[in-house]
């Protein structure tokens, strides 16, 4: 007997509907928009695989290409700005395929009236981030739109990289028994940005975790490449969205332990105050790795030896589950599901 | 985290759970309703059900202001927001609440309405001060907890002489709704489930105190324990209710002594009484008309009452007839008993009040607890085999 309750997905009303904020929040609505409009229009095998990048064969090996758009408010926040996010985010999307990032592009959509000083600050920090990562920005584009037609500046970056020989990380590769490892504390980026959000400012020492992860990934592959099934950076939607994505793509479930998930007390306090679940809060310098059980300890030890993985933790395991549920043992000893976010995560009234 | 971690101590919880299991009479069952969505959320998020013995069952009541707002009031707010001179200020969790024909404030905003998400009444006041050419309407919603801030916003608007600020008042009252659950025409229609006691919301009682429940507990002979929203608060309240039931008592007890008193915050009550009066009747989504279950602005503040100022009309709008929210809110049925649950009705596509906000009974079960349903089905399958 199939006991799975199949969730109804309302068809996108292309004729009459409009894009609303939930379509950009990283939840089901966004997936529906991407499937209903972009995948439908661009349909091909690479997109259908549902990765954050696509690997393809070129003479001399396998290549990865990815693209991403960055809109964040405020543009500057503790630990970074929209420019550093654009560099780190694209490098990380390439790195999650186990690939070595090689080159980046950057497109800017700038609102009329945007101060040069802010633009220079963003560009300078992007340059520094790309130099530090060893991944140059080799092409770009600039457009200016009328006042009120953009929110200061939007940045779109693309990147390419090469996959090491013999490595093939796929989003459908998680198997029951595999270990789930998180590279460090969750929710830092989302809380840092919220702490500077208009109308929501609060004092916290938390800075964004924005960072390029390809060095950490290279070490992990060197230590346990054959055992790493897949990697994903849990950005918008947090680790809840990432684990649900992997679960549905690999047709498995997860069982994780709340007590083992690294979480800074300040982040926990801010989430408590705002009524948010840290599992849904964005990260920009963390990764989730699914690793075959025999390689888990080696990969974990290697991660902990790297500055960006010093707080890495084994937080749970992949389990067989037709329903693809992500289940968690709570710090209180009970059980619960960790679900996708519905729409945007918003502070509760009371 | 000081004052948080102390209330999430898993070992202490297991201790209390053992006490409940030892005290709960195996020859009977205990049904307790947590009225407030905050408690429902805590129970689901921390998996509290797993710690309780099988004969102690929690029934998730209607206590979520977002859930119980009727469709007609959302439709009225959308119609108002579509007027070109209006800026509607609202709390974020109202944005996705479905109105008629799949509409919502989120969709109205995308269609061009000037709808701003705010985090407090003061944000709405600031917008009114900064944009004097706009008519700024604050969409006021919530239980007794959020009413005093609305009263203070009104007081400030009057003091500042802000003629472009008004309030669309949807504040509702807890004791009236609890009474309605046990005593209303729907109870005869839907049937009743035995409710042995109530967990009362602490945040409401920080304002109104515990005293308003005294009449209720005596009249209906049901114990009430006012409890906080941390998981340890809730499980301790359950222990206190089990003790009362075993002793044959029906008293109002206060678990949340760290902030709640018998009389509550009398200054806040006075501010509310200055500006608001009882509505004779107000529709609660899922419960129907609740006598004296809501507030409106007093007549002398008509200039600040958006309903009067803009001649707002609340259209009659019905929930999907297959929706079982009325019965679920009263504990007569479980979320999974509803034909719509998990098929056409999910948190992404909510049809009824219980699925509308994350604190509703159906949304909480879908988001946190639906793995239990499968476990139950497996158990039934094993039993049949």
Tab-separated table of N, CA and C in Angstrom, chain B residues 197-274:
chain	number	residue	atom	x	y	z
B	197	UNK	N	-9.981	19.969	30.049
B	197	UNK	CA	-9.336	21.156	30.590
B	197	UNK	C	-8.675	21.948	29.486
B	198	UNK	N	-8.270	23.170	29.825
B	198	UNK	CA	-7.687	24.071	28.838
B	198	UNK	C	-6.315	24.560	29.290
B	199	UNK	N	-5.413	24.680	28.313
B	199	UNK	CA	-4.159	25.399	28.544
B	199	UNK	C	-4.401	26.816	28.025
B	200	UNK	N	-4.323	27.785	28.907
B	200	UNK	CA	-4.598	29.173	28.524
B	200	UNK	C	-3.318	29.886	28.117
B	201	UNK	N	-3.422	30.837	27.186
B	201	UNK	CA	-2.219	31.524	26.687
B	201	UNK	C	-1.659	32.541	27.661
B	202	UNK	N	-0.379	32.412	27.975
B	202	UNK	CA	0.245	33.287	28.968
B	202	UNK	C	0.338	34.719	28.482
B	203	UNK	N	0.624	34.907	27.167
B	203	UNK	CA	0.813	36.295	26.727
B	203	UNK	C	-0.479	37.093	26.852
B	204	UNK	N	-1.611	36.414	26.621
B	204	UNK	CA	-2.902	37.085	26.809
B	204	UNK	C	-3.071	37.444	28.286
B	205	UNK	N	-2.700	36.517	29.170
B	205	UNK	CA	-2.899	36.749	30.606
B	205	UNK	C	-1.909	37.750	31.194
B	206	UNK	N	-0.789	38.007	30.503
B	206	UNK	CA	0.067	39.092	30.992
B	206	UNK	C	-0.704	40.413	30.932
B	207	UNK	N	-1.682	40.478	30.023
B	207	UNK	CA	-2.507	41.697	29.907
B	207	UNK	C	-3.779	41.575	30.749
B	208	UNK	N	-4.540	40.478	30.564
B	208	UNK	CA	-5.862	40.402	31.231
B	208	UNK	C	-5.801	39.702	32.581
B	209	UNK	N	-4.667	39.063	32.899
B	209	UNK	CA	-4.565	38.304	34.151
B	209	UNK	C	-5.260	36.953	34.028
B	210	UNK	N	-5.337	36.244	35.147
B	210	UNK	CA	-6.001	34.933	35.123
B	210	UNK	C	-7.470	35.050	35.528
B	211	UNK	N	-7.831	36.170	36.108
B	211	UNK	CA	-9.164	36.335	36.689
B	211	UNK	C	-10.325	36.118	35.682
B	212	UNK	N	-10.183	36.597	34.405
B	212	UNK	CA	-11.299	36.406	33.474
B	212	UNK	C	-11.672	34.939	33.227
B	213	UNK	N	-10.795	34.006	33.559
B	213	UNK	CA	-11.114	32.588	33.352
B	213	UNK	C	-11.855	31.965	34.547
B	214	UNK	N	-11.919	32.694	35.650
B	214	UNK	CA	-12.518	32.127	36.870
B	214	UNK	C	-13.983	31.747	36.631
B	215	UNK	N	-14.733	32.685	36.013
B	215	UNK	CA	-16.148	32.417	35.763
B	215	UNK	C	-16.296	31.182	34.873
B	216	UNK	N	-15.455	31.168	33.825
B	216	UNK	CA	-15.510	30.077	32.848
B	216	UNK	C	-15.244	28.717	33.520
B	217	UNK	N	-14.182	28.675	34.317
B	217	UNK	CA	-13.817	27.403	34.964
B	217	UNK	C	-14.936	26.924	35.886
B	218	UNK	N	-15.547	27.868	36.601
B	218	UNK	CA	-16.634	27.505	37.516
B	218	UNK	C	-17.883	27.087	36.764
B	219	UNK	N	-18.267	27.906	35.766
B	219	UNK	CA	-19.519	27.680	35.037
B	219	UNK	C	-19.489	26.347	34.282
B	220	UNK	N	-18.352	26.071	33.605
B	220	UNK	CA	-18.274	24.865	32.782
B	220	UNK	C	-17.558	23.713	33.496
B	221	UNK	N	-17.113	23.980	34.697
B	221	UNK	CA	-16.409	22.975	35.491
B	221	UNK	C	-15.229	22.369	34.728
B	222	UNK	N	-14.458	23.274	34.123
B	222	UNK	CA	-13.266	22.844	33.376
B	222	UNK	C	-12.043	23.551	33.968
B	223	UNK	N	-11.015	22.815	34.329
B	223	UNK	CA	-9.788	23.469	34.804
B	223	UNK	C	-9.091	24.233	33.677
B	224	UNK	N	-8.474	25.337	34.060
B	224	UNK	CA	-7.680	26.129	33.117
B	224	UNK	C	-6.296	26.337	33.746
B	225	UNK	N	-5.245	26.039	32.977
B	225	UNK	CA	-3.897	26.365	33.450
B	225	UNK	C	-3.290	27.349	32.451
B	226	UNK	N	-3.014	28.546	32.920
B	226	UNK	CA	-2.378	29.556	32.073
B	226	UNK	C	-0.897	29.230	31.992
B	227	UNK	N	-0.398	29.059	30.753
B	227	UNK	CA	0.970	28.547	30.596
B	227	UNK	C	1.762	29.347	29.571
B	228	UNK	N	3.077	29.350	29.747
B	228	UNK	CA	3.980	29.979	28.789
B	228	UNK	C	4.171	29.117	27.554
B	229	UNK	N	5.019	29.596	26.648
B	229	UNK	CA	5.110	28.978	25.326
B	229	UNK	C	6.373	28.150	25.115
B	230	UNK	N	7.193	28.050	26.126
B	230	UNK	CA	8.346	27.158	26.021
B	230	UNK	C	7.850	25.733	26.245
B	231	UNK	N	8.538	24.758	25.637
B	231	UNK	CA	8.045	23.385	25.757
B	231	UNK	C	7.912	22.904	27.202
B	232	UNK	N	8.830	23.332	28.080
B	232	UNK	CA	8.707	22.911	29.485
B	232	UNK	C	7.475	23.525	30.143
B	233	UNK	N	7.148	24.773	29.744
B	233	UNK	CA	5.935	25.406	30.264
B	233	UNK	C	4.720	24.543	29.925
B	234	UNK	N	4.661	24.123	28.660
B	234	UNK	CA	3.479	23.409	28.189
B	234	UNK	C	3.350	22.059	28.884
B	235	UNK	N	4.447	21.340	28.997
B	235	UNK	CA	4.351	20.000	29.585
B	235	UNK	C	4.063	20.097	31.087
B	236	UNK	N	4.571	21.157	31.722
B	236	UNK	CA	4.248	21.344	33.140
B	236	UNK	C	2.751	21.652	33.302
B	237	UNK	N	2.209	22.459	32.365
B	237	UNK	CA	0.777	22.773	32.416
B	237	UNK	C	-0.055	21.498	32.272
B	238	UNK	N	0.405	20.600	31.386
B	238	UNK	CA	-0.326	19.340	31.197
B	238	UNK	C	-0.325	18.533	32.503
B	239	UNK	N	0.823	18.497	33.175
B	239	UNK	CA	0.904	17.805	34.472
B	239	UNK	C	-0.082	18.425	35.475
B	240	UNK	N	-0.143	19.763	35.493
B	240	UNK	CA	-1.051	20.445	36.424
B	240	UNK	C	-2.511	20.115	36.102
B	241	UNK	N	-2.826	19.996	34.799
B	241	UNK	CA	-4.197	19.663	34.404
B	241	UNK	C	-4.546	18.221	34.797
B	242	UNK	N	-3.583	17.306	34.581
B	242	UNK	CA	-3.830	15.901	34.961
B	242	UNK	C	-4.122	15.815	36.465
B	243	UNK	N	-3.347	16.565	37.254
B	243	UNK	CA	-3.559	16.561	38.709
B	243	UNK	C	-4.959	17.069	39.045
B	244	UNK	N	-5.361	18.174	38.398
B	244	UNK	CA	-6.689	18.741	38.688
B	244	UNK	C	-7.795	17.739	38.342
B	245	UNK	N	-7.652	17.112	37.178
B	245	UNK	CA	-8.683	16.155	36.751
B	245	UNK	C	-8.757	14.997	37.753
B	246	UNK	N	-7.589	14.489	38.136
B	246	UNK	CA	-7.569	13.375	39.095
B	246	UNK	C	-8.204	13.762	40.428
B	247	UNK	N	-7.974	15.034	40.815
B	247	UNK	CA	-8.513	15.503	42.104
B	247	UNK	C	-9.965	15.950	41.999
B	248	UNK	N	-10.514	15.978	40.774
B	248	UNK	CA	-11.886	16.470	40.593
B	248	UNK	C	-12.001	17.975	40.790
B	249	UNK	N	-10.879	18.693	40.600
B	249	UNK	CA	-10.912	20.151	40.755
B	249	UNK	C	-11.130	20.821	39.400
B	250	UNK	N	-11.652	22.030	39.398
B	250	UNK	CA	-11.753	22.819	38.164
B	250	UNK	C	-11.413	24.264	38.504
B	251	UNK	N	-10.117	24.481	38.677
B	251	UNK	CA	-9.638	25.793	39.108
B	251	UNK	C	-8.831	26.452	37.996
B	252	UNK	N	-8.623	27.747	38.175
B	252	UNK	CA	-7.712	28.443	37.280
B	252	UNK	C	-6.339	28.466	37.962
B	253	UNK	N	-5.375	27.835	37.345
B	253	UNK	CA	-4.029	27.817	37.915
B	253	UNK	C	-3.084	28.571	36.995
B	254	UNK	N	-2.029	29.091	37.591
B	254	UNK	CA	-1.088	29.912	36.841
B	254	UNK	C	0.274	29.235	36.796
B	255	UNK	N	0.615	28.677	35.651
B	255	UNK	CA	1.939	28.066	35.491
B	255	UNK	C	2.992	29.147	35.230
B	256	UNK	N	2.555	30.258	34.655
B	256	UNK	CA	3.493	31.280	34.171
B	256	UNK	C	3.655	32.377	35.222
B	257	UNK	N	4.018	31.958	36.433
B	257	UNK	CA	4.073	32.941	37.510
B	257	UNK	C	5.175	33.967	37.281
B	258	UNK	N	6.090	33.686	36.337
B	258	UNK	CA	7.169	34.653	36.127
B	258	UNK	C	6.675	35.932	35.457
B	259	UNK	N	5.454	35.952	34.928
B	259	UNK	CA	4.979	37.205	34.314
B	259	UNK	C	3.486	37.457	34.490
B	260	UNK	N	2.722	36.433	34.866
B	260	UNK	CA	1.265	36.591	34.911
B	260	UNK	C	0.776	36.738	36.355
B	261	UNK	N	-0.132	37.685	36.555
B	261	UNK	CA	-0.764	37.849	37.866
B	261	UNK	C	-2.268	37.672	37.705
B	262	UNK	N	-2.984	37.659	38.801
B	262	UNK	CA	-4.440	37.453	38.729
B	262	UNK	C	-5.122	38.595	37.985
B	263	UNK	N	-4.659	39.806	38.220
B	263	UNK	CA	-5.350	40.960	37.636
B	263	UNK	C	-4.705	41.468	36.351
B	264	UNK	N	-3.512	41.019	36.032
B	264	UNK	CA	-2.878	41.416	34.771
B	264	UNK	C	-2.355	42.836	34.794
B	265	UNK	N	-2.196	43.381	33.614
B	265	UNK	CA	-1.631	44.719	33.453
B	265	UNK	C	-2.789	45.728	33.383
B	266	UNK	N	-3.092	46.313	34.528
B	266	UNK	CA	-4.294	47.153	34.592
B	266	UNK	C	-4.129	48.447	33.799
B	267	UNK	N	-2.885	48.905	33.661
B	267	UNK	CA	-2.658	50.115	32.873
B	267	UNK	C	-2.981	49.849	31.392
B	268	UNK	N	-2.506	48.689	30.904
B	268	UNK	CA	-2.796	48.327	29.509
B	268	UNK	C	-4.295	48.139	29.314
B	269	UNK	N	-4.941	47.498	30.282
B	269	UNK	CA	-6.399	47.290	30.181
B	269	UNK	C	-7.121	48.634	30.095
B	270	UNK	N	-6.652	49.621	30.882
B	270	UNK	CA	-7.302	50.932	30.886
B	270	UNK	C	-7.139	51.616	29.530
B	271	UNK	N	-5.940	51.496	28.939
B	271	UNK	CA	-5.719	52.096	27.614
B	271	UNK	C	-6.649	51.471	26.579
B	272	UNK	N	-6.774	50.141	26.645
B	272	UNK	CA	-7.649	49.446	25.697
B	272	UNK	C	-9.091	49.915	25.903
B	273	UNK	N	-9.516	49.993	27.164
B	273	UNK	CA	-10.902	50.388	27.451
B	273	UNK	C	-11.183	51.821	27.002
B	274	UNK	N	-10.168	52.669	27.000
B	274	UNK	CA	-10.357	54.057	26.542
B	274	UNK	C	-10.747	54.131	25.073
